[in-house]
Amino acid sequence: MSKASITTLHPTPARLSQVQRRLKPYCQVTELMAGDLLDPTITHRCIGFVHMGQLQLTWRAGEDRNGLSMHAVDPGHGFGGNNWLFDEPPRTLYYQANRLTRVLTIEVEHLRTLLAEELIDLNQPLRDEMLHSYARCWLYLAERHHRAHAAPTEERLLDALHEAAAWSSAMSHPEGTLVKAGREILAQRVGCARVTVSRALSRLVADGRVRLEGRRILLLGHQGRGEAA
């Protein structure tokens, strides 16, 4: 087995921050395979951080099965801070593993007890760390919002395909990731007509950035779900 394959199958754990190292003995360990959804009970009642792998934050509303992919949470970064910082955190947020992933989580109520007693000195450092994660998230979303309004159709279509690569319907491929997203769904994501999506897709095919594979689209060179194959 090649060195690259070993790295792919066994991601290197993140180097934990001082705050995370202090919290680790009180945390629950959860391991997810690519495509697994983090238990909603954990998502809506805990804070945590990614020890290895990657989580994809998704906003789901109504019957939207795939939802809107917001941003990725990489090793060493926290998530779920809204459960601790807000009285009524949103219930439409979900986390899905993009590859083999290990997360460390702690229930907010238990955390509050610890921060009031034996870990009282972690109150501000933990808050600062969570706020840093939120700042990073919002900077990414601001850039994405700008691209959605200013970028060419092809670039916005590529963003939509990268989003689809995090869905459970995506499949690994030696040359990238196979995504399953119909023209209508892509048109909704990009904000244009289906015929415009078809034309932009043809230009991406001509540029060698994607390839049509039956009802799926091969996102060439993409390393996401394929890393957990």
JSON list of C-alpha atoms in Angstrom, two decimals:
[
{"chain": "A", "resi": 1, "resn": "MET", "atom": "CA", "xyz": [0.00, 0.00, 0.00]},
{"chain": "A", "resi": 2, "resn": "SER", "atom": "CA", "xyz": [1.35, 3.40, -0.94]},
{"chain": "A", "resi": 3, "resn": "LYS", "atom": "CA", "xyz": [2.20, 6.09, 1.55]},
{"chain": "A", "resi": 4, "resn": "ALA", "atom": "CA", "xyz": [-0.55, 8.27, 0.04]},
{"chain": "A", "resi": 5, "resn": "SER", "atom": "CA", "xyz": [-3.13, 5.54, 0.64]},
{"chain": "A", "resi": 6, "resn": "ILE", "atom": "CA", "xyz": [-2.07, 5.17, 4.26]},
{"chain": "A", "resi": 7, "resn": "THR", "atom": "CA", "xyz": [-2.45, 8.91, 4.77]},
{"chain": "A", "resi": 8, "resn": "THR", "atom": "CA", "xyz": [-5.88, 8.80, 3.14]},
{"chain": "A", "resi": 9, "resn": "LEU", "atom": "CA", "xyz": [-7.23, 5.96, 5.25]},
{"chain": "A", "resi": 10, "resn": "HIS", "atom": "CA", "xyz": [-5.68, 7.08, 8.52]},
{"chain": "A", "resi": 11, "resn": "PRO", "atom": "CA", "xyz": [-5.88, 10.90, 8.80]},
{"chain": "A", "resi": 12, "resn": "THR", "atom": "CA", "xyz": [-3.43, 12.49, 11.19]},
{"chain": "A", "resi": 13, "resn": "PRO", "atom": "CA", "xyz": [-5.10, 13.76, 14.40]},
{"chain": "A", "resi": 14, "resn": "ALA", "atom": "CA", "xyz": [-5.02, 17.50, 14.91]},
{"chain": "A", "resi": 15, "resn": "ARG", "atom": "CA", "xyz": [-2.62, 19.09, 17.36]},
{"chain": "A", "resi": 16, "resn": "LEU", "atom": "CA", "xyz": [-5.02, 20.16, 20.08]},
{"chain": "A", "resi": 17, "resn": "SER", "atom": "CA", "xyz": [-5.07, 23.65, 21.54]},
{"chain": "A", "resi": 18, "resn": "GLN", "atom": "CA", "xyz": [-4.46, 24.12, 25.25]},
{"chain": "A", "resi": 19, "resn": "VAL", "atom": "CA", "xyz": [-8.19, 24.61, 25.81]},
{"chain": "A", "resi": 20, "resn": "GLN", "atom": "CA", "xyz": [-9.04, 21.44, 23.88]},
{"chain": "A", "resi": 21, "resn": "ARG", "atom": "CA", "xyz": [-6.44, 19.42, 25.79]},
{"chain": "A", "resi": 22, "resn": "ARG", "atom": "CA", "xyz": [-8.02, 20.54, 29.07]},
{"chain": "A", "resi": 23, "resn": "LEU", "atom": "CA", "xyz": [-11.49, 19.54, 27.87]},
{"chain": "A", "resi": 24, "resn": "LYS", "atom": "CA", "xyz": [-10.51, 16.23, 26.27]},
{"chain": "A", "resi": 25, "resn": "PRO", "atom": "CA", "xyz": [-10.79, 14.06, 29.45]},
{"chain": "A", "resi": 26, "resn": "TYR", "atom": "CA", "xyz": [-14.43, 15.16, 29.80]},
{"chain": "A", "resi": 27, "resn": "CYS", "atom": "CA", "xyz": [-15.36, 14.59, 26.15]},
{"chain": "A", "resi": 28, "resn": "GLN", "atom": "CA", "xyz": [-17.17, 11.78, 24.38]},
{"chain": "A", "resi": 29, "resn": "VAL", "atom": "CA", "xyz": [-15.38, 10.33, 21.34]},
{"chain": "A", "resi": 30, "resn": "THR", "atom": "CA", "xyz": [-17.42, 9.69, 18.19]},
{"chain": "A", "resi": 31, "resn": "GLU", "atom": "CA", "xyz": [-16.04, 8.25, 14.95]},
{"chain": "A", "resi": 32, "resn": "LEU", "atom": "CA", "xyz": [-17.85, 8.68, 11.63]},
{"chain": "A", "resi": 33, "resn": "MET", "atom": "CA", "xyz": [-17.31, 7.20, 8.18]},
{"chain": "A", "resi": 34, "resn": "ALA", "atom": "CA", "xyz": [-17.64, 9.29, 5.03]},
{"chain": "A", "resi": 35, "resn": "GLY", "atom": "CA", "xyz": [-21.29, 10.29, 4.56]},
{"chain": "A", "resi": 36, "resn": "ASP", "atom": "CA", "xyz": [-22.29, 9.59, 8.17]},
{"chain": "A", "resi": 37, "resn": "LEU", "atom": "CA", "xyz": [-24.44, 12.25, 9.84]},
{"chain": "A", "resi": 38, "resn": "LEU", "atom": "CA", "xyz": [-23.44, 13.32, 13.33]},
{"chain": "A", "resi": 39, "resn": "ASP", "atom": "CA", "xyz": [-26.23, 12.36, 15.73]},
{"chain": "A", "resi": 40, "resn": "PRO", "atom": "CA", "xyz": [-28.63, 15.38, 15.91]},
{"chain": "A", "resi": 41, "resn": "THR", "atom": "CA", "xyz": [-28.71, 14.94, 19.69]},
{"chain": "A", "resi": 42, "resn": "ILE", "atom": "CA", "xyz": [-24.98, 15.70, 19.75]},
{"chain": "A", "resi": 43, "resn": "THR", "atom": "CA", "xyz": [-25.33, 18.48, 17.15]},
{"chain": "A", "resi": 44, "resn": "HIS", "atom": "CA", "xyz": [-28.01, 20.33, 19.13]},
{"chain": "A", "resi": 45, "resn": "ARG", "atom": "CA", "xyz": [-26.88, 19.69, 22.73]},
{"chain": "A", "resi": 46, "resn": "CYS", "atom": "CA", "xyz": [-23.08, 19.69, 22.64]},
{"chain": "A", "resi": 47, "resn": "ILE", "atom": "CA", "xyz": [-20.04, 21.64, 21.67]},
{"chain": "A", "resi": 48, "resn": "GLY", "atom": "CA", "xyz": [-17.02, 19.87, 20.28]},
{"chain": "A", "resi": 49, "resn": "PHE", "atom": "CA", "xyz": [-14.05, 19.90, 17.98]},
{"chain": "A", "resi": 50, "resn": "VAL", "atom": "CA", "xyz": [-12.75, 17.79, 15.13]},
{"chain": "A", "resi": 51, "resn": "HIS", "atom": "CA", "xyz": [-9.82, 15.65, 16.19]},
{"chain": "A", "resi": 52, "resn": "MET", "atom": "CA", "xyz": [-9.22, 14.21, 12.71]},
{"chain": "A", "resi": 53, "resn": "GLY", "atom": "CA", "xyz": [-11.04, 14.13, 9.40]},
{"chain": "A", "resi": 54, "resn": "GLN", "atom": "CA", "xyz": [-13.57, 16.78, 8.38]},
{"chain": "A", "resi": 55, "resn": "LEU", "atom": "CA", "xyz": [-17.19, 17.70, 9.07]},
{"chain": "A", "resi": 56, "resn": "GLN", "atom": "CA", "xyz": [-19.44, 19.55, 6.62]},
{"chain": "A", "resi": 57, "resn": "LEU", "atom": "CA", "xyz": [-21.89, 22.01, 8.17]},
{"chain": "A", "resi": 58, "resn": "THR", "atom": "CA", "xyz": [-25.26, 21.90, 6.39]},
{"chain": "A", "resi": 59, "resn": "TRP", "atom": "CA", "xyz": [-28.38, 24.00, 6.80]},
{"chain": "A", "resi": 60, "resn": "ARG", "atom": "CA", "xyz": [-31.52, 21.95, 6.20]},
{"chain": "A", "resi": 61, "resn": "ALA", "atom": "CA", "xyz": [-35.00, 23.42, 6.06]},
{"chain": "A", "resi": 62, "resn": "GLY", "atom": "CA", "xyz": [-38.30, 21.66, 5.51]},
{"chain": "A", "resi": 63, "resn": "GLU", "atom": "CA", "xyz": [-38.07, 18.56, 3.34]},
{"chain": "A", "resi": 64, "resn": "ASP", "atom": "CA", "xyz": [-34.76, 19.53, 1.74]},
{"chain": "A", "resi": 65, "resn": "ARG", "atom": "CA", "xyz": [-32.84, 16.26, 2.11]},
{"chain": "A", "resi": 66, "resn": "ASN", "atom": "CA", "xyz": [-29.48, 17.61, 0.95]},
{"chain": "A", "resi": 67, "resn": "GLY", "atom": "CA", "xyz": [-29.73, 21.09, 2.43]},
{"chain": "A", "resi": 68, "resn": "LEU", "atom": "CA", "xyz": [-27.37, 23.97, 1.82]},
{"chain": "A", "resi": 69, "resn": "SER", "atom": "CA", "xyz": [-23.74, 23.16, 2.46]},
{"chain": "A", "resi": 70, "resn": "MET", "atom": "CA", "xyz": [-22.27, 26.02, 4.51]},
{"chain": "A", "resi": 71, "resn": "HIS", "atom": "CA", "xyz": [-18.61, 25.29, 5.28]},
{"chain": "A", "resi": 72, "resn": "ALA", "atom": "CA", "xyz": [-16.19, 22.58, 6.34]},
{"chain": "A", "resi": 73, "resn": "VAL", "atom": "CA", "xyz": [-14.91, 22.12, 9.90]},
{"chain": "A", "resi": 74, "resn": "ASP", "atom": "CA", "xyz": [-11.30, 20.98, 9.79]},
{"chain": "A", "resi": 75, "resn": "PRO", "atom": "CA", "xyz": [-9.13, 19.24, 12.43]},
{"chain": "A", "resi": 76, "resn": "GLY", "atom": "CA", "xyz": [-8.48, 21.42, 15.45]},
{"chain": "A", "resi": 77, "resn": "HIS", "atom": "CA", "xyz": [-11.54, 23.63, 14.86]},
{"chain": "A", "resi": 78, "resn": "GLY", "atom": "CA", "xyz": [-14.57, 23.74, 17.12]},
{"chain": "A", "resi": 79, "resn": "PHE", "atom": "CA", "xyz": [-18.28, 23.45, 16.35]},
{"chain": "A", "resi": 80, "resn": "GLY", "atom": "CA", "xyz": [-21.58, 23.71, 18.22]},
{"chain": "A", "resi": 81, "resn": "GLY", "atom": "CA", "xyz": [-20.66, 26.91, 20.01]},
{"chain": "A", "resi": 82, "resn": "ASN", "atom": "CA", "xyz": [-24.15, 28.20, 19.25]},
{"chain": "A", "resi": 83, "resn": "ASN", "atom": "CA", "xyz": [-25.51, 25.65, 21.76]},
{"chain": "A", "resi": 84, "resn": "TRP", "atom": "CA", "xyz": [-23.45, 27.28, 24.49]},
{"chain": "A", "resi": 85, "resn": "LEU", "atom": "CA", "xyz": [-23.56, 30.93, 23.43]},
{"chain": "A", "resi": 86, "resn": "PHE", "atom": "CA", "xyz": [-27.25, 31.22, 22.44]},
{"chain": "A", "resi": 87, "resn": "ASP", "atom": "CA", "xyz": [-30.39, 30.53, 24.49]},
{"chain": "A", "resi": 88, "resn": "GLU", "atom": "CA", "xyz": [-32.27, 29.21, 21.44]},
{"chain": "A", "resi": 89, "resn": "PRO", "atom": "CA", "xyz": [-29.77, 27.71, 18.98]},
{"chain": "A", "resi": 90, "resn": "PRO", "atom": "CA", "xyz": [-31.07, 26.91, 15.46]},
{"chain": "A", "resi": 91, "resn": "ARG", "atom": "CA", "xyz": [-32.28, 23.34, 14.95]},
{"chain": "A", "resi": 92, "resn": "THR", "atom": "CA", "xyz": [-31.66, 23.29, 11.21]},
{"chain": "A", "resi": 93, "resn": "LEU", "atom": "CA", "xyz": [-27.88, 22.79, 11.43]},
{"chain": "A", "resi": 94, "resn": "TYR", "atom": "CA", "xyz": [-26.39, 19.38, 10.71]},
{"chain": "A", "resi": 95, "resn": "TYR", "atom": "CA", "xyz": [-22.87, 17.98, 10.43]},
{"chain": "A", "resi": 96, "resn": "GLN", "atom": "CA", "xyz": [-21.84, 15.24, 8.01]},
{"chain": "A", "resi": 97, "resn": "ALA", "atom": "CA", "xyz": [-18.45, 13.55, 7.75]},
{"chain": "A", "resi": 98, "resn": "ASN", "atom": "CA", "xyz": [-16.63, 14.13, 4.46]},
{"chain": "A", "resi": 99, "resn": "ARG", "atom": "CA", "xyz": [-14.21, 11.29, 5.26]},
{"chain": "A", "resi": 100, "resn": "LEU", "atom": "CA", "xyz": [-13.18, 9.11, 8.21]},
{"chain": "A", "resi": 101, "resn": "THR", "atom": "CA", "xyz": [-13.66, 11.58, 11.07]},
{"chain": "A", "resi": 102, "resn": "ARG", "atom": "CA", "xyz": [-13.22, 11.61, 14.85]},
{"chain": "A", "resi": 103, "resn": "VAL", "atom": "CA", "xyz": [-14.92, 14.26, 16.95]},
{"chain": "A", "resi": 104, "resn": "LEU", "atom": "CA", "xyz": [-14.72, 15.02, 20.66]},
{"chain": "A", "resi": 105, "resn": "THR", "atom": "CA", "xyz": [-17.88, 16.46, 22.20]},
{"chain": "A", "resi": 106, "resn": "ILE", "atom": "CA", "xyz": [-19.24, 17.50, 25.57]},
{"chain": "A", "resi": 107, "resn": "GLU", "atom": "CA", "xyz": [-22.84, 18.29, 26.56]},
{"chain": "A", "resi": 108, "resn": "VAL", "atom": "CA", "xyz": [-23.44, 21.98, 27.18]},
{"chain": "A", "resi": 109, "resn": "GLU", "atom": "CA", "xyz": [-25.06, 21.43, 30.59]},
{"chain": "A", "resi": 110, "resn": "HIS", "atom": "CA", "xyz": [-22.08, 19.40, 31.78]},
{"chain": "A", "resi": 111, "resn": "LEU", "atom": "CA", "xyz": [-19.75, 22.02, 30.33]},
{"chain": "A", "resi": 112, "resn": "ARG", "atom": "CA", "xyz": [-21.50, 24.83, 32.21]},
{"chain": "A", "resi": 113, "resn": "THR", "atom": "CA", "xyz": [-21.09, 22.92, 35.48]},
{"chain": "A", "resi": 114, "resn": "LEU", "atom": "CA", "xyz": [-17.39, 22.40, 34.81]},
{"chain": "A", "resi": 115, "resn": "LEU", "atom": "CA", "xyz": [-16.88, 26.06, 33.89]},
{"chain": "A", "resi": 116, "resn": "ALA", "atom": "CA", "xyz": [-18.55, 27.12, 37.11]},
{"chain": "A", "resi": 117, "resn": "GLU", "atom": "CA", "xyz": [-16.31, 24.90, 39.23]},
{"chain": "A", "resi": 118, "resn": "GLU", "atom": "CA", "xyz": [-13.11, 23.02, 38.38]},
{"chain": "A", "resi": 119, "resn": "LEU", "atom": "CA", "xyz": [-12.57, 24.56, 34.92]},
{"chain": "A", "resi": 120, "resn": "ILE", "atom": "CA", "xyz": [-13.61, 28.10, 35.81]},
{"chain": "A", "resi": 121, "resn": "ASP", "atom": "CA", "xyz": [-10.37, 29.49, 34.34]},
{"chain": "A", "resi": 122, "resn": "LEU", "atom": "CA", "xyz": [-11.39, 28.16, 30.89]},
{"chain": "A", "resi": 123, "resn": "ASN", "atom": "CA", "xyz": [-14.47, 30.40, 30.56]},
{"chain": "A", "resi": 124, "resn": "GLN", "atom": "CA", "xyz": [-12.84, 33.20, 28.57]},
{"chain": "A", "resi": 125, "resn": "PRO", "atom": "CA", "xyz": [-10.29, 31.11, 26.63]},
{"chain": "A", "resi": 126, "resn": "LEU", "atom": "CA", "xyz": [-13.05, 28.76, 25.44]},
{"chain": "A", "resi": 127, "resn": "ARG", "atom": "CA", "xyz": [-15.30, 31.68, 24.50]},
{"chain": "A", "resi": 128, "resn": "ASP", "atom": "CA", "xyz": [-12.43, 33.29, 22.56]},
{"chain": "A", "resi": 129, "resn": "GLU", "atom": "CA", "xyz": [-11.74, 30.03, 20.71]},
{"chain": "A", "resi": 130, "resn": "MET", "atom": "CA", "xyz": [-15.39, 29.59, 19.76]},
{"chain": "A", "resi": 131, "resn": "LEU", "atom": "CA", "xyz": [-15.69, 33.19, 18.60]},
{"chain": "A", "resi": 132, "resn": "HIS", "atom": "CA", "xyz": [-12.57, 32.70, 16.46]},
{"chain": "A", "resi": 133, "resn": "SER", "atom": "CA", "xyz": [-14.26, 29.69, 14.81]},
{"chain": "A", "resi": 134, "resn": "TYR", "atom": "CA", "xyz": [-17.36, 31.77, 14.12]},
{"chain": "A", "resi": 135, "resn": "ALA", "atom": "CA", "xyz": [-15.27, 34.60, 12.65]},
{"chain": "A", "resi": 136, "resn": "ARG", "atom": "CA", "xyz": [-13.55, 32.12, 10.34]},
{"chain": "A", "resi": 137, "resn": "CYS", "atom": "CA", "xyz": [-16.93, 30.72, 9.30]},
{"chain": "A", "resi": 138, "resn": "TRP", "atom": "CA", "xyz": [-18.47, 34.11, 8.55]},
{"chain": "A", "resi": 139, "resn": "LEU", "atom": "CA", "xyz": [-15.45, 35.27, 6.56]},
{"chain": "A", "resi": 140, "resn": "TYR", "atom": "CA", "xyz": [-15.81, 32.17, 4.40]},
{"chain": "A", "resi": 141, "resn": "LEU", "atom": "CA", "xyz": [-19.56, 32.76, 3.97]},
{"chain": "A", "resi": 142, "resn": "ALA", "atom": "CA", "xyz": [-18.97, 36.42, 3.10]},
{"chain": "A", "resi": 143, "resn": "GLU", "atom": "CA", "xyz": [-16.53, 35.38, 0.36]},
{"chain": "A", "resi": 144, "resn": "ARG", "atom": "CA", "xyz": [-19.00, 32.79, -0.89]},
{"chain": "A", "resi": 145, "resn": "HIS", "atom": "CA", "xyz": [-21.83, 35.35, -0.92]},
{"chain": "A", "resi": 146, "resn": "HIS", "atom": "CA", "xyz": [-19.65, 37.69, -2.97]},
{"chain": "A", "resi": 147, "resn": "ARG", "atom": "CA", "xyz": [-18.81, 34.93, -5.44]},
{"chain": "A", "resi": 148, "resn": "ALA", "atom": "CA", "xyz": [-22.50, 34.07, -5.78]},
{"chain": "A", "resi": 149, "resn": "HIS", "atom": "CA", "xyz": [-23.19, 37.61, -7.00]},
{"chain": "A", "resi": 150, "resn": "ALA", "atom": "CA", "xyz": [-19.99, 38.53, -8.84]},
{"chain": "A", "resi": 151, "resn": "ALA", "atom": "CA", "xyz": [-18.41, 35.30, -10.11]},
{"chain": "A", "resi": 152, "resn": "PRO", "atom": "CA", "xyz": [-18.99, 33.95, -13.64]},
{"chain": "A", "resi": 153, "resn": "THR", "atom": "CA", "xyz": [-21.64, 31.26, -14.06]},
{"chain": "A", "resi": 154, "resn": "GLU", "atom": "CA", "xyz": [-19.00, 28.55, -14.49]},
{"chain": "A", "resi": 155, "resn": "GLU", "atom": "CA", "xyz": [-17.38, 29.37, -11.15]},
{"chain": "A", "resi": 156, "resn": "ARG", "atom": "CA", "xyz": [-20.74, 29.41, -9.37]},
{"chain": "A", "resi": 157, "resn": "LEU", "atom": "CA", "xyz": [-21.61, 26.08, -10.98]},
{"chain": "A", "resi": 158, "resn": "LEU", "atom": "CA", "xyz": [-18.31, 24.63, -9.75]},
{"chain": "A", "resi": 159, "resn": "ASP", "atom": "CA", "xyz": [-19.16, 25.86, -6.23]},
{"chain": "A", "resi": 160, "resn": "ALA", "atom": "CA", "xyz": [-22.52, 24.07, -6.49]},
{"chain": "A", "resi": 161, "resn": "LEU", "atom": "CA", "xyz": [-20.81, 20.87, -7.67]},
{"chain": "A", "resi": 162, "resn": "HIS", "atom": "CA", "xyz": [-18.33, 21.03, -4.78]},
{"chain": "A", "resi": 163, "resn": "GLU", "atom": "CA", "xyz": [-21.32, 21.41, -2.47]},
{"chain": "A", "resi": 164, "resn": "ALA", "atom": "CA", "xyz": [-22.96, 18.35, -4.04]},
{"chain": "A", "resi": 165, "resn": "ALA", "atom": "CA", "xyz": [-19.71, 16.42, -3.51]},
{"chain": "A", "resi": 166, "resn": "ALA", "atom": "CA", "xyz": [-20.44, 16.52, 0.23]},
{"chain": "A", "resi": 167, "resn": "TRP", "atom": "CA", "xyz": [-23.91, 14.97, -0.15]},
{"chain": "A", "resi": 168, "resn": "SER", "atom": "CA", "xyz": [-24.52, 11.33, 0.75]},
{"chain": "A", "resi": 169, "resn": "SER", "atom": "CA", "xyz": [-25.25, 10.58, -2.94]},
{"chain": "A", "resi": 170, "resn": "ALA", "atom": "CA", "xyz": [-21.68, 11.44, -3.97]},
{"chain": "A", "resi": 171, "resn": "MET", "atom": "CA", "xyz": [-19.33, 8.58, -4.89]},
{"chain": "A", "resi": 172, "resn": "SER", "atom": "CA", "xyz": [-15.58, 8.18, -4.95]},
{"chain": "A", "resi": 173, "resn": "HIS", "atom": "CA", "xyz": [-13.74, 7.88, -8.27]},
{"chain": "A", "resi": 174, "resn": "PRO", "atom": "CA", "xyz": [-10.04, 7.45, -9.11]},
{"chain": "A", "resi": 175, "resn": "GLU", "atom": "CA", "xyz": [-10.08, 10.79, -10.95]},
{"chain": "A", "resi": 176, "resn": "GLY", "atom": "CA", "xyz": [-12.16, 12.79, -8.49]},
{"chain": "A", "resi": 177, "resn": "THR", "atom": "CA", "xyz": [-15.70, 12.65, -7.10]},
{"chain": "A", "resi": 178, "resn": "LEU", "atom": "CA", "xyz": [-18.92, 11.63, -8.85]},
{"chain": "A", "resi": 179, "resn": "VAL", "atom": "CA", "xyz": [-21.81, 13.88, -7.86]},
{"chain": "A", "resi": 180, "resn": "LYS", "atom": "CA", "xyz": [-25.51, 13.36, -8.45]},
{"chain": "A", "resi": 181, "resn": "ALA", "atom": "CA", "xyz": [-27.24, 16.70, -8.98]},
{"chain": "A", "resi": 182, "resn": "GLY", "atom": "CA", "xyz": [-29.88, 17.33, -11.63]},
{"chain": "A", "resi": 183, "resn": "ARG", "atom": "CA", "xyz": [-29.90, 20.43, -13.79]},
{"chain": "A", "resi": 184, "resn": "GLU", "atom": "CA", "xyz": [-32.90, 21.82, -11.90]},
{"chain": "A", "resi": 185, "resn": "ILE", "atom": "CA", "xyz": [-31.16, 21.51, -8.53]},
{"chain": "A", "resi": 186, "resn": "LEU", "atom": "CA", "xyz": [-28.00, 23.07, -9.92]},
{"chain": "A", "resi": 187, "resn": "ALA", "atom": "CA", "xyz": [-30.01, 25.92, -11.44]},
{"chain": "A", "resi": 188, "resn": "GLN", "atom": "CA", "xyz": [-31.55, 26.63, -8.02]},
{"chain": "A", "resi": 189, "resn": "ARG", "atom": "CA", "xyz": [-28.12, 26.62, -6.37]},
{"chain": "A", "resi": 190, "resn": "VAL", "atom": "CA", "xyz": [-26.54, 28.84, -9.03]},
{"chain": "A", "resi": 191, "resn": "GLY", "atom": "CA", "xyz": [-29.55, 31.11, -9.44]},
{"chain": "A", "resi": 192, "resn": "CYS", "atom": "CA", "xyz": [-30.11, 30.80, -13.18]},
{"chain": "A", "resi": 193, "resn": "ALA", "atom": "CA", "xyz": [-32.12, 28.89, -15.78]},
{"chain": "A", "resi": 194, "resn": "ARG", "atom": "CA", "xyz": [-31.56, 25.19, -16.54]},
{"chain": "A", "resi": 195, "resn": "VAL", "atom": "CA", "xyz": [-30.43, 26.00, -20.05]},
{"chain": "A", "resi": 196, "resn": "THR", "atom": "CA", "xyz": [-27.78, 28.34, -18.62]},
{"chain": "A", "resi": 197, "resn": "VAL", "atom": "CA", "xyz": [-26.53, 25.53, -16.38]},
{"chain": "A", "resi": 198, "resn": "SER", "atom": "CA", "xyz": [-26.33, 23.16, -19.36]},
{"chain": "A", "resi": 199, "resn": "ARG", "atom": "CA", "xyz": [-24.29, 25.68, -21.35]},
{"chain": "A", "resi": 200, "resn": "ALA", "atom": "CA", "xyz": [-21.95, 26.38, -18.43]},
{"chain": "A", "resi": 201, "resn": "LEU", "atom": "CA", "xyz": [-21.55, 22.65, -17.84]},
{"chain": "A", "resi": 202, "resn": "SER", "atom": "CA", "xyz": [-20.58, 22.17, -21.49]},
{"chain": "A", "resi": 203, "resn": "ARG", "atom": "CA", "xyz": [-17.89, 24.84, -21.11]},
{"chain": "A", "resi": 204, "resn": "LEU", "atom": "CA", "xyz": [-16.55, 23.13, -17.98]},
{"chain": "A", "resi": 205, "resn": "VAL", "atom": "CA", "xyz": [-16.42, 19.82, -19.86]},
{"chain": "A", "resi": 206, "resn": "ALA", "atom": "CA", "xyz": [-14.54, 21.51, -22.72]},
{"chain": "A", "resi": 207, "resn": "ASP", "atom": "CA", "xyz": [-12.08, 23.00, -20.20]},
{"chain": "A", "resi": 208, "resn": "GLY", "atom": "CA", "xyz": [-11.43, 19.57, -18.69]},
{"chain": "A", "resi": 209, "resn": "ARG", "atom": "CA", "xyz": [-12.76, 20.48, -15.24]},
{"chain": "A", "resi": 210, "resn": "VAL", "atom": "CA", "xyz": [-15.69, 18.04, -15.21]},
{"chain": "A", "resi": 211, "resn": "ARG", "atom": "CA", "xyz": [-16.83, 15.02, -17.20]},
{"chain": "A", "resi": 212, "resn": "LEU", "atom": "CA", "xyz": [-20.34, 13.67, -17.72]},
{"chain": "A", "resi": 213, "resn": "GLU", "atom": "CA", "xyz": [-20.70, 10.06, -16.53]},
{"chain": "A", "resi": 214, "resn": "GLY", "atom": "CA", "xyz": [-24.27, 8.97, -17.30]},
{"chain": "A", "resi": 215, "resn": "ARG", "atom": "CA", "xyz": [-26.57, 10.72, -14.82]},
{"chain": "A", "resi": 216, "resn": "ARG", "atom": "CA", "xyz": [-23.63, 11.81, -12.70]},
{"chain": "A", "resi": 217, "resn": "ILE", "atom": "CA", "xyz": [-21.01, 14.52, -13.10]},
{"chain": "A", "resi": 218, "resn": "LEU", "atom": "CA", "xyz": [-17.38, 13.69, -12.40]},
{"chain": "A", "resi": 219, "resn": "LEU", "atom": "CA", "xyz": [-15.70, 16.57, -10.58]},
{"chain": "A", "resi": 220, "resn": "LEU", "atom": "CA", "xyz": [-12.17, 16.02, -11.82]},
{"chain": "A", "resi": 221, "resn": "GLY", "atom": "CA", "xyz": [-9.37, 16.34, -9.27]},
{"chain": "A", "resi": 222, "resn": "HIS", "atom": "CA", "xyz": [-11.75, 16.77, -6.35]},
{"chain": "A", "resi": 223, "resn": "GLN", "atom": "CA", "xyz": [-10.63, 15.08, -3.13]},
{"chain": "A", "resi": 224, "resn": "GLY", "atom": "CA", "xyz": [-13.54, 14.74, -0.76]},
{"chain": "A", "resi": 225, "resn": "ARG", "atom": "CA", "xyz": [-15.63, 11.64, -0.30]},
{"chain": "A", "resi": 226, "resn": "GLY", "atom": "CA", "xyz": [-13.10, 9.75, -2.42]},
{"chain": "A", "resi": 227, "resn": "GLU", "atom": "CA", "xyz": [-10.57, 10.12, 0.38]},
{"chain": "A", "resi": 228, "resn": "ALA", "atom": "CA", "xyz": [-12.55, 7.73, 2.54]},
{"chain": "A", "resi": 229, "resn": "ALA", "atom": "CA", "xyz": [-12.97, 5.06, -0.09]}
]
